[in-house]
Amino acid sequence: MAVTREGETESSQFTPNTDPSNTKEFSQTLQSFAESEKVQLSVFSQTLQTPVASERRRDWVLNVPEPPGLLSNLKTSFKKTLLCPLENKIQCLGKHPVPTLVSILSVIFPPLSWCKEYNVTKFKRDILAGLTLASLCIPQSIGYATLAKLDPQYGLYTSVIPPLIYAMMGSSRDIAIGPVAVVSLLLSSMIPKLEDPTTNPIAYRKLVLTVTFFAGAFQAAFGLLRLGFLVDFLSHAAIVGFMAGAACVIGLQQLKSLLGISNFTNKTDIISVLTSICKSMHTLNPYSFIIGSSFLIFILSTKYYLARKYKKLFWLAAMAPLLSVIMSTLLVFLTRADKHGVKIVKHITGGLNPSSLHELQFNSPHTAEAAKIGLIIALVALTEAIAVGRSFATMKGYRLDGNKEMLAMGVMNITGSLTSCYVATGSFSRTAVNFSAGCETAVSNIVMAITVLISLEFCTRLLYFTPVAILASIILSALPGLINITEAKYIWKVDKMDFLACAAAFLGVLFVSVEIGLLLAVGISFAKIILNSIQPGTEKLGRLPGSDLFGDMEQYPIATTTPGALIVRVKSALLCFANANFIRGRILNLALEEQNEGVMESANQDRVQLVILDMSNLLNIDTSSIAALEDLQNDLESNGMQLALANPRWHVIHKLRLANFLKKIEGRVFLTIGEAIEACLTSKNMLPI
């Protein structure tokens, strides 16, 4: 006798005996069980198809509770946005004060969440990564400051305070913070329209610091209010085109320093730059060109040949810019090339970051323009930083919190504007070096910042004879990473409209200006959204063979039409004033075409009498769309057809009920398309199926 042990699963009692004599009996048992299940399912299916069940399900649609109103939605949104992240923790503060306080602080300071697992091994890796990062950061920071038309020390200042702030508040463990080429270009192309950096460098610097403050304020506000979606206004395609165009413009502008040209245009478009180069070729300094091009070849060869062929030599590619600065500075000093027309950096102010609180201009006539520029730069900087951070976070398998990133970026730029820094963000090239150097946490940013600070304190005098051409070569070596031809080809292959935004951003930046390029990219992206919203398509649905499912007849050619009925679905989530009349006209024209075809082909037998509007896609409607539906119903009735609705969503059916539209269509509202066909086409005043 079989005994069931305690804890044994019930299914083990029904395990078939492996004895061949019992196999046939067990198979017959399974077959009879399956047949009984089929019978029960068939009975259940028939029950669902009865008029009583169909009427009951229609009541489910009509008798829905009232959806939450506008005020309720605003309260819920506010609660989810600002209160929920800390609400539960605050409630636990009285019961477990110390652990809860640590948990609350870890929300504001993410390093508290991983510092428990930090050890000596990770610290050693972070020190190595930070030192490697500093070797690349120092020459790049000086070069980007000159690109932003600021004194070199401001690039070094920007590589001290912002990385320290980010290391305490940022959620990325890999991103390297500091000045970047694109932001430097934006500053040097937009602010000179307000203040000339050549004739009035002090006013220009004050305006840059003010723009930095506004950029940080906007970024912090985005993070606090959880407005991360604003970054998505710059689509991926637009960013690809903008980055490529900016790289070309930056490269063209660096030809001035690389060639040693004296007179150069302040404009950024390619035509003005090339014209200026052609007119100034007679002032070219061959020594500057030889120094700059030689070290440019050295940097590119280590970066794109040695580092890729020999993975262990990644440190050489990272240190190549610093080695180039050291060797070129020694070369100029020993040969006194500055006496032969080679431009040098000269004096760089050293020491700790000085306070710049008194330099912020909030009462200036340019304050409103500074705020606008700050908003643009805030979005561009956030987009680049979050894209870089997410890429490397995915590689290491952790999650990047976009709102925390925005808050951290905002606080570091606000603090930076008070300590002589201009806008800082995440750098792709330096982050790649940081990742390759084996960084474990944001401590590598702290090591880098301390190293730059030591250099500011003790090493700035050694950079007096650094040639400007070497800074141009360092910037030029970082530009190929901004041009992603493979991604542009992919965008062209997948979505031609996205490629149009990409190309518009690229050509706008290259041939007009940085602002126009951004404006074109955002404008085309918005135009795409507006066109899809104003003129959404409609789908003619048909029944898929052997099922109760209905699909687009163009997508599924095997789908069949239902005689006497036209089933239409709108390709939009919103029916509103902008698209309601367009959709009404499309549906009416389609219904009249189908009716005429039915009359001509089958002598009135399959004439369309019912138009079923599948509303499963529509999330909401407004009063204009309700008026358009009423017009559609009247137009259909005047042509011998009626309108029925299938599967309306919560807010849609609520508004239709308030507008008394359901009475006008005599209650023809159903849960499914199949029920609409069965209920309407089998009624007395319509032809049978």
XYZ file of C-alpha atoms in Angstrom:
689
model
C 0.000 0.000 0.000
C 1.363 3.351 -1.054
C 1.835 5.797 1.768
C 2.107 9.524 1.101
C 4.929 10.997 3.159
C 4.421 14.346 4.865
C 5.552 17.214 2.594
C 5.253 15.099 -0.574
C 3.533 16.950 -3.433
C 0.100 15.870 -4.460
C 1.161 15.495 -8.084
C 3.589 12.732 -7.110
C 0.606 10.493 -6.289
C -0.463 10.661 -9.960
C 2.923 9.770 -11.446
C 2.314 7.022 -14.020
C 3.635 3.557 -13.314
C 6.500 2.615 -15.622
C 5.075 -0.921 -15.871
C 4.123 -1.519 -19.565
C 0.907 -3.209 -18.552
C -0.376 0.033 -17.022
C 0.734 2.403 -19.811
C -2.385 1.883 -21.964
C -4.692 2.369 -18.998
C -2.897 5.592 -18.007
C -3.106 6.962 -21.592
C -6.837 6.277 -21.710
C -7.262 8.125 -18.405
C -5.396 11.182 -19.738
C -7.434 11.139 -22.955
C -10.753 11.007 -21.118
C -9.584 13.824 -18.838
C -8.624 15.991 -21.847
C -11.982 15.319 -23.536
C -13.863 16.330 -20.397
C -11.817 19.552 -20.228
C -12.654 20.291 -23.877
C -16.334 19.792 -23.152
C -16.168 22.157 -20.180
C -14.295 24.786 -22.214
C -16.805 24.466 -25.026
C -19.696 24.930 -22.607
C -17.914 27.934 -21.094
C -17.319 29.435 -24.558
C -20.966 28.951 -25.509
C -22.014 30.576 -22.264
C -19.907 33.615 -23.123
C -21.600 33.874 -26.526
C -25.137 33.901 -25.138
C -27.062 37.182 -25.425
C -27.343 37.401 -21.636
C -23.559 37.201 -21.184
C -22.967 39.652 -24.007
C -25.426 42.117 -22.482
C -23.765 41.729 -19.081
C -20.320 42.485 -20.543
C -21.706 45.540 -22.287
C -22.895 46.741 -18.888
C -19.299 46.408 -17.671
C -18.303 48.962 -20.305
C -21.148 51.381 -19.660
C -21.248 51.283 -15.863
C -17.637 52.089 -15.084
C -16.799 54.180 -12.002
C -15.898 57.814 -12.475
C -12.174 58.218 -13.257
C -10.009 60.486 -11.070
C -10.301 64.182 -11.867
C -7.646 66.745 -12.704
C -7.049 67.811 -9.097
C -6.744 64.210 -7.961
C -4.248 63.468 -10.754
C -2.174 66.513 -9.807
C -2.097 65.469 -6.150
C -1.098 61.919 -7.073
C 1.596 63.153 -9.431
C 2.960 65.547 -6.809
C 2.971 62.806 -4.186
C 4.759 60.335 -6.459
C 7.244 62.962 -7.586
C 8.288 64.579 -4.333
C 6.968 62.630 -1.359
C 7.037 58.913 -2.178
C 10.824 58.455 -2.437
C 11.298 59.473 1.194
C 7.775 59.016 2.651
C 8.193 55.445 3.902
C 11.646 56.175 5.292
C 10.448 59.234 7.176
C 7.658 57.147 8.747
C 10.267 54.665 9.999
C 12.499 57.407 11.389
C 10.874 57.257 14.830
C 11.155 53.473 15.158
C 14.665 52.965 13.755
C 16.313 56.391 13.691
C 19.923 55.512 12.870
C 19.377 52.967 10.033
C 16.584 55.094 8.573
C 18.710 58.247 8.675
C 21.510 56.432 6.878
C 19.000 55.178 4.313
C 17.657 58.711 3.742
C 21.164 60.108 3.371
C 22.027 57.356 0.880
C 19.236 58.667 -1.363
C 20.940 62.070 -1.422
C 24.502 60.722 -1.306
C 24.643 57.452 -3.310
C 28.245 56.612 -2.252
C 26.872 55.710 1.190
C 25.174 52.705 -0.432
C 28.407 51.181 -1.779
C 30.970 52.402 0.771
C 30.260 49.371 3.005
C 31.682 47.088 0.313
C 34.666 49.329 -0.410
C 38.072 47.800 0.309
C 41.795 48.341 -0.205
C 41.860 46.515 -3.545
C 39.194 48.769 -4.998
C 40.957 51.808 -3.578
C 44.206 50.864 -5.332
C 42.363 50.511 -8.642
C 40.645 53.865 -8.155
C 43.998 55.559 -7.418
C 45.511 54.129 -10.615
C 42.448 55.131 -12.651
C 42.398 58.615 -11.098
C 46.077 59.253 -11.868
C 45.644 57.992 -15.426
C 42.563 60.190 -15.763
C 44.446 63.237 -14.492
C 47.195 62.750 -17.080
C 44.548 63.142 -19.800
C 42.429 65.694 -17.959
C 45.117 68.343 -17.369
C 46.032 69.015 -21.024
C 42.423 68.601 -22.203
C 41.114 71.027 -19.578
C 43.598 73.692 -20.673
C 42.643 73.119 -24.323
C 38.898 73.232 -23.675
C 39.260 76.457 -21.683
C 40.946 78.092 -24.670
C 38.149 76.709 -26.868
C 35.646 78.386 -24.537
C 37.715 81.610 -24.926
C 38.706 81.623 -21.267
C 42.127 81.694 -19.612
C 43.698 78.196 -19.298
C 43.404 78.028 -15.510
C 39.592 78.045 -15.711
C 39.669 74.643 -17.386
C 41.795 73.333 -14.514
C 39.481 74.934 -11.942
C 36.556 73.123 -13.626
C 38.392 69.809 -13.122
C 38.652 70.257 -9.347
C 35.404 71.320 -7.629
C 32.751 69.710 -9.921
C 34.340 66.198 -9.796
C 34.511 66.392 -5.990
C 30.825 67.378 -5.725
C 29.771 64.710 -8.225
C 31.719 62.004 -6.380
C 29.538 62.685 -3.321
C 26.164 62.985 -5.085
C 26.362 61.168 -8.434
C 25.108 57.631 -9.003
C 27.589 56.682 -11.755
C 30.780 54.893 -10.737
C 32.560 55.385 -14.051
C 31.762 58.815 -15.456
C 34.600 61.362 -15.521
C 33.544 64.939 -14.803
C 35.091 68.078 -16.239
C 34.997 70.480 -19.185
C 34.031 69.019 -22.566
C 34.416 70.153 -26.162
C 30.731 70.545 -27.081
C 29.839 72.696 -24.063
C 32.978 74.796 -24.589
C 31.947 75.324 -28.198
C 28.414 76.342 -27.175
C 29.771 78.926 -24.758
C 32.258 80.365 -27.269
C 29.649 80.556 -30.030
C 26.680 81.986 -28.095
C 28.081 84.298 -25.410
C 30.343 86.403 -27.707
C 27.140 87.760 -29.245
C 26.556 89.463 -25.893
C 30.111 90.260 -24.800
C 33.308 90.207 -26.889
C 35.964 88.033 -25.165
C 38.788 89.886 -26.901
C 37.873 93.497 -26.141
C 36.178 92.856 -22.785
C 37.445 89.537 -21.318
C 36.340 90.335 -17.748
C 32.701 90.950 -18.744
C 32.815 87.825 -20.920
C 34.108 85.720 -18.015
C 31.427 87.068 -15.681
C 28.766 86.174 -18.217
C 30.181 82.640 -18.572
C 30.014 82.163 -14.792
C 26.442 83.496 -14.740
C 25.445 81.086 -17.519
C 27.058 78.279 -15.506
C 24.942 79.212 -12.479
C 21.741 79.203 -14.534
C 22.666 75.887 -16.151
C 23.219 74.329 -12.721
C 19.962 75.794 -11.393
C 17.998 74.313 -14.294
C 19.687 70.929 -13.902
C 18.994 70.813 -10.167
C 15.358 71.800 -10.751
C 14.971 69.031 -13.327
C 16.278 66.530 -10.791
C 14.145 67.723 -7.868
C 10.954 67.818 -9.945
C 11.813 64.559 -11.751
C 11.615 66.199 -15.160
C 14.016 63.826 -16.841
C 11.766 63.601 -19.881
C 12.892 67.111 -20.876
C 16.250 65.659 -21.879
C 14.431 63.484 -24.416
C 13.428 66.578 -26.403
C 16.878 66.196 -27.928
C 16.319 62.887 -29.681
C 19.066 60.321 -30.187
C 19.228 61.107 -33.901
C 19.486 64.840 -33.232
C 22.322 64.303 -30.765
C 24.239 62.123 -33.251
C 23.998 64.829 -35.929
C 24.709 67.659 -33.504
C 27.813 65.958 -32.082
C 29.190 65.259 -35.550
C 28.572 68.838 -36.678
C 30.097 70.229 -33.480
C 33.175 68.016 -33.942
C 33.693 69.376 -37.452
C 33.265 72.984 -36.287
C 35.652 72.482 -33.356
C 38.201 70.881 -35.668
C 37.977 73.766 -38.127
C 38.415 76.303 -35.356
C 41.518 74.540 -34.049
C 43.213 75.027 -37.412
C 43.961 78.574 -36.265
C 46.233 77.324 -33.483
C 47.535 74.321 -35.401
C 48.625 76.459 -38.370
C 49.742 79.405 -36.255
C 47.398 81.833 -38.042
C 47.164 85.305 -36.510
C 43.874 86.711 -37.828
C 40.869 84.417 -37.618
C 37.088 84.792 -37.793
C 34.868 84.565 -34.724
C 32.139 82.816 -36.720
C 31.710 79.049 -36.489
C 30.166 78.090 -39.851
C 32.371 76.177 -42.274
C 32.246 78.755 -45.054
C 33.418 81.608 -42.826
C 36.157 79.470 -41.283
C 37.497 78.166 -44.613
C 37.372 81.673 -46.098
C 39.314 83.017 -43.125
C 41.924 80.252 -43.476
C 42.394 80.927 -47.178
C 42.816 84.660 -46.577
C 45.305 84.103 -43.743
C 47.455 81.355 -45.265
C 50.266 83.857 -45.846
C 50.565 84.277 -42.043
C 50.952 80.498 -41.468
C 53.770 79.596 -39.086
C 55.535 76.412 -40.279
C 57.079 75.704 -36.856
C 53.663 75.664 -35.155
C 52.298 73.402 -37.871
C 55.223 70.954 -37.573
C 54.951 70.779 -33.770
C 51.168 70.430 -33.746
C 50.840 67.909 -36.585
C 53.734 65.754 -35.320
C 52.261 65.334 -31.869
C 48.756 64.912 -33.325
C 50.052 61.911 -35.290
C 51.703 60.593 -32.117
C 48.489 60.884 -30.054
C 46.276 59.332 -32.759
C 48.689 56.452 -33.391
C 48.797 55.534 -29.696
C 45.027 55.870 -29.359
C 43.834 54.093 -32.482
C 46.679 51.676 -33.170
C 48.789 50.727 -30.146
C 45.941 50.783 -27.599
C 43.713 48.649 -29.837
C 46.394 46.204 -30.920
C 47.924 45.855 -27.462
C 45.171 46.164 -24.855
C 47.636 46.457 -21.980
C 49.024 49.685 -23.448
C 45.793 51.621 -22.858
C 47.700 53.744 -20.326
C 50.018 54.973 -23.089
C 47.035 56.276 -25.079
C 45.693 57.963 -21.938
C 49.041 59.582 -21.110
C 49.904 60.524 -24.704
C 48.410 64.052 -24.399
C 50.365 64.748 -21.190
C 53.557 63.316 -22.694
C 52.967 65.512 -25.741
C 52.619 68.602 -23.544
C 55.812 67.786 -21.639
C 57.891 67.006 -24.728
C 56.600 69.957 -26.773
C 57.152 72.337 -23.850
C 60.750 71.128 -23.484
C 61.237 71.423 -27.232
C 60.022 75.018 -27.342
C 62.054 75.940 -24.242
C 65.288 74.399 -25.559
C 64.976 75.770 -29.090
C 63.383 79.081 -28.067
C 60.800 78.510 -30.804
C 58.639 81.241 -29.261
C 61.163 83.706 -30.664
C 60.309 82.384 -34.148
C 56.568 82.991 -34.012
C 55.400 79.866 -32.151
C 52.592 80.957 -29.838
C 52.859 79.714 -26.259
C 50.462 79.555 -23.314
C 52.577 81.872 -21.143
C 51.378 82.626 -17.617
C 48.776 80.360 -15.997
C 47.394 81.521 -12.660
C 47.921 78.811 -10.078
C 46.553 78.143 -6.621
C 43.201 77.075 -5.242
C 39.936 77.962 -6.956
C 39.188 81.609 -6.110
C 35.675 82.647 -5.129
C 33.596 84.059 -7.967
C 30.409 84.890 -6.075
C 30.961 88.603 -6.672
C 31.307 88.020 -10.437
C 27.805 86.628 -11.014
C 25.674 89.103 -12.939
C 21.973 88.977 -12.002
C 21.215 92.638 -12.644
C 22.914 92.809 -16.014
C 20.938 93.673 -19.192
C 22.095 90.290 -20.486
C 20.630 88.266 -17.580
C 17.603 87.023 -19.544
C 19.825 85.943 -22.460
C 22.201 84.265 -20.023
C 19.279 82.261 -18.598
C 18.250 81.138 -22.107
C 21.802 80.067 -22.929
C 21.993 78.327 -19.548
C 18.856 76.310 -20.335
C 20.205 75.169 -23.707
C 23.586 74.222 -22.266
C 21.930 72.478 -19.297
C 19.962 70.200 -21.637
C 22.935 69.464 -23.894
C 25.245 68.773 -20.954
C 22.692 66.509 -19.252
C 22.014 64.606 -22.452
C 25.710 63.905 -22.998
C 26.381 62.986 -19.365
C 23.378 60.681 -18.950
C 24.060 58.970 -22.289
C 27.689 58.363 -21.310
C 26.814 57.262 -17.784
C 24.109 54.830 -18.889
C 26.384 53.266 -21.507
C 29.073 52.345 -18.981
C 26.562 51.457 -16.251
C 25.070 48.880 -18.628
C 28.508 47.374 -19.203
C 29.043 46.913 -15.456
C 25.483 45.853 -14.701
C 24.230 48.559 -12.360
C 21.436 51.109 -12.692
C 21.911 54.825 -13.227
C 19.317 57.084 -11.571
C 18.615 59.888 -14.060
C 17.032 62.224 -11.506
C 19.944 61.843 -9.093
C 22.308 62.546 -11.973
C 20.460 65.760 -12.767
C 20.521 66.878 -9.150
C 24.222 66.061 -8.819
C 25.064 67.885 -12.060
C 23.015 70.877 -10.948
C 24.622 71.157 -7.513
C 28.140 70.754 -8.898
C 27.604 73.465 -11.546
C 25.997 75.875 -9.069
C 28.939 75.324 -6.722
C 31.309 75.577 -9.674
C 29.902 78.962 -10.699
C 30.785 80.207 -7.200
C 34.358 78.872 -7.434
C 35.519 80.110 -10.868
C 34.399 77.021 -12.843
C 32.423 76.954 -16.051
C 29.890 74.299 -17.060
C 31.153 70.761 -16.387
C 29.597 67.482 -17.447
C 30.534 63.887 -18.233
C 33.216 63.400 -20.886
C 32.976 60.347 -23.153
C 36.708 60.169 -23.932
C 37.825 60.549 -20.302
C 35.110 58.172 -19.076
C 36.371 55.546 -21.545
C 39.897 56.025 -20.143
C 38.573 55.801 -16.588
C 36.736 52.579 -17.444
C 39.772 51.071 -19.201
C 42.015 51.984 -16.265
C 39.868 49.757 -14.035
C 38.012 52.294 -11.904
C 35.690 50.815 -9.307
C 33.867 53.856 -7.933
C 33.638 57.637 -8.151
C 36.731 57.824 -5.928
C 38.732 57.991 -9.170
C 37.171 61.446 -9.719
C 38.397 62.503 -6.276
C 41.924 61.288 -7.045
C 41.849 63.121 -10.371
C 40.622 66.350 -8.742
C 43.318 66.226 -6.054
C 45.985 65.609 -8.706
C 44.769 68.584 -10.764
C 44.708 70.705 -7.597
C 48.327 69.787 -6.838
C 49.235 70.681 -10.412
C 47.502 74.051 -10.012
C 49.433 74.709 -6.840
C 52.905 73.669 -7.949
C 53.158 72.981 -11.693
C 51.551 75.883 -13.577
C 54.875 77.684 -14.014
C 56.215 74.679 -15.913
C 53.541 75.199 -18.593
C 54.720 78.691 -19.542
C 56.422 77.507 -22.752
C 53.670 75.064 -23.763
C 52.860 75.747 -27.449
C 49.243 76.567 -28.276
C 49.518 74.192 -31.254
C 49.832 71.200 -28.918
C 46.557 72.144 -27.223
C 44.923 72.229 -30.664
C 46.300 68.768 -31.464
C 44.960 67.390 -28.155
C 41.476 68.748 -28.922
C 41.635 67.436 -32.514
C 42.609 63.965 -31.256
C 39.422 63.802 -29.152
C 37.074 64.728 -32.012
C 36.836 61.395 -33.928
C 34.958 59.938 -30.963
C 32.190 62.499 -31.511
C 31.564 61.461 -35.124
C 29.575 58.220 -35.260
C 29.139 57.300 -38.927
C 27.968 53.779 -38.080
C 25.118 55.145 -35.967
C 24.139 57.582 -38.724
C 23.921 54.671 -41.199
C 21.797 52.736 -38.720
C 19.419 55.698 -38.296
C 19.085 55.994 -42.089
C 18.308 52.290 -42.357
C 15.674 52.234 -39.613
C 13.886 55.605 -39.748
C 14.258 58.130 -42.573
C 12.477 60.864 -40.571
C 14.953 60.455 -37.724
C 17.794 60.673 -40.223
C 16.337 63.947 -41.475
C 16.632 65.352 -37.929
C 20.171 63.986 -37.711
C 21.182 65.540 -41.043
C 19.483 68.858 -40.200
C 21.413 69.113 -36.929
C 24.686 68.277 -38.668
C 24.231 70.661 -41.599
C 22.758 73.418 -39.420
C 25.748 73.376 -37.061
C 28.228 73.083 -39.927
C 26.861 75.716 -42.310
C 24.985 78.171 -40.068
C 25.577 78.072 -36.309
C 25.364 75.808 -33.278
C 22.055 77.337 -32.151
C 20.449 76.934 -35.586
C 21.581 73.313 -35.769
C 19.976 72.551 -32.411
C 16.842 74.466 -33.361
C 16.478 72.557 -36.642
C 16.957 69.188 -34.944
C 14.425 69.916 -32.197
C 12.038 71.501 -34.727
C 12.063 68.454 -37.008
C 11.591 66.123 -34.032
C 8.575 68.155 -32.900
C 7.256 68.311 -36.464
C 7.389 64.507 -36.568
C 5.345 64.311 -33.363
C 2.851 66.921 -34.555
C 2.358 65.276 -37.960
C 1.757 61.906 -36.342
C -0.724 63.525 -33.939
C -2.597 65.707 -36.437
C -2.766 63.193 -39.268
C -2.750 59.727 -37.717
C -3.502 56.820 -39.971
C -6.500 54.502 -39.822
C -6.494 50.730 -40.061
C -9.135 48.576 -41.684
C -9.460 45.472 -39.532
C -10.391 41.946 -40.511
C -10.913 38.674 -38.648
C -7.895 36.393 -38.483
C -8.780 32.844 -39.620
C -9.620 30.388 -36.856
C -9.779 33.005 -34.118
C -11.807 35.853 -32.650
C -8.914 38.258 -33.163
C -8.999 41.215 -35.522
C -5.917 42.685 -37.181
C -4.849 45.236 -39.767
C -5.671 43.811 -43.200
C -2.542 45.335 -44.736
C -0.358 43.716 -42.114
C -2.300 40.433 -42.225
C -3.495 39.778 -45.817
C -5.099 36.521 -44.660
C -7.615 38.457 -42.529
C -11.171 38.421 -43.861
C -13.824 41.127 -43.864
C -17.245 40.705 -42.281
C -20.094 41.197 -44.772
C -22.119 44.282 -43.918
C -19.555 45.709 -41.478
C -16.512 47.968 -41.674
C -14.126 47.789 -38.723
C -11.740 50.728 -38.290
C -9.031 51.509 -35.734
C -7.276 54.860 -35.310
C -3.465 54.884 -35.095
C -3.350 57.396 -32.258
C -3.634 57.440 -28.484
C -5.411 60.792 -28.414
C -8.452 62.031 -30.317
C -8.500 65.817 -29.937
C -9.221 69.125 -31.654
C -6.082 68.818 -33.777
C -6.946 65.521 -35.471
C -10.647 64.856 -34.860
C -11.978 66.264 -38.151
C -9.181 64.662 -40.126
C -10.004 61.254 -38.638
C -13.749 61.804 -39.154
C -13.130 62.488 -42.857
C -10.875 59.446 -43.240
C -13.424 57.100 -41.653
C -16.346 58.540 -43.630
C -14.479 58.309 -46.950
C -13.435 54.745 -46.191
C -17.040 53.799 -45.294
C -18.447 55.341 -48.488
C -15.817 53.582 -50.615
C -16.618 50.240 -48.992
C -20.352 50.817 -49.417
C -19.995 51.673 -53.095
C -17.795 48.629 -53.710
C -20.358 46.411 -51.976
C -23.201 47.793 -54.115
C -21.277 47.346 -57.378
C -19.927 43.867 -56.673
C -22.791 42.027 -54.981
C -25.936 43.955 -55.789
C -26.646 45.250 -52.291
C -26.135 41.930 -50.531
C -22.930 42.944 -48.742
C -23.607 46.641 -48.521
C -21.889 48.191 -45.478
C -24.478 48.977 -42.824
C -22.317 49.124 -39.727
C -19.089 51.001 -39.035
C -17.359 49.706 -35.894
C -14.768 52.027 -34.396
C -12.237 50.066 -32.342
C -11.301 52.482 -29.522
C -8.813 50.240 -27.722
C -5.944 52.530 -28.800
C -7.566 55.775 -27.642
C -6.582 56.814 -24.127
C -8.500 60.091 -24.036
C -10.719 62.432 -26.047
C -11.886 66.039 -25.787
C -15.065 67.977 -26.644
C -13.941 68.651 -30.223
C -13.524 64.945 -30.877
C -16.962 64.209 -29.367
C -18.451 66.770 -31.754
C -16.577 65.090 -34.623
C -18.005 61.700 -33.601
C -21.503 63.182 -33.598
C -20.930 64.541 -37.100
C -19.629 61.164 -38.175
C -22.727 59.435 -36.796
C -25.016 61.888 -38.640
C -23.090 61.476 -41.907
C -23.214 57.700 -41.631
C -26.958 57.686 -40.888
C -27.636 59.896 -43.903
C -25.885 57.239 -46.012
C -27.732 54.274 -44.482
C -25.056 53.230 -42.007
C -24.728 53.198 -38.251
C -21.807 53.717 -35.858
C -20.809 51.329 -33.064
C -17.959 51.574 -30.561
C -15.836 48.682 -29.325
C -13.660 48.536 -26.205
C -13.559 52.225 -25.222
C -11.057 53.090 -22.487
C -11.942 54.454 -19.062
C -11.711 58.212 -19.644
C -13.213 57.884 -23.122
C -16.429 56.128 -22.092
C -16.797 58.457 -19.092
C -16.717 61.577 -21.290
C -19.001 60.035 -23.901
C -21.499 59.250 -21.168
C -21.367 62.801 -19.786
C -21.896 64.197 -23.300
C -24.978 61.945 -23.831
C -23.329 60.566 -26.952
C -24.293 57.009 -26.026
C -27.984 57.860 -26.436
C -27.339 59.282 -29.884
C -25.849 55.999 -31.069
C -28.595 54.067 -29.248
C -26.210 52.394 -26.822
C -24.127 50.618 -29.473
C -21.088 50.250 -27.203
C -19.487 46.831 -26.759
C -16.577 45.190 -25.005
C -15.223 43.469 -28.123
C -15.501 43.807 -31.883
C -17.026 40.337 -32.127
C -19.859 41.264 -29.782
C -20.511 44.455 -31.754
C -20.820 42.456 -34.996
C -23.059 39.814 -33.458
C -25.336 42.256 -31.637
C -25.766 44.774 -34.449
C -25.852 42.701 -37.635
C -28.321 40.204 -36.213
C -30.801 42.886 -35.146
C -34.079 43.282 -36.996
C -33.200 46.435 -38.832
C -29.988 45.033 -40.299
C -29.063 42.251 -42.661
C -28.040 38.941 -41.095
C -24.428 37.905 -41.122
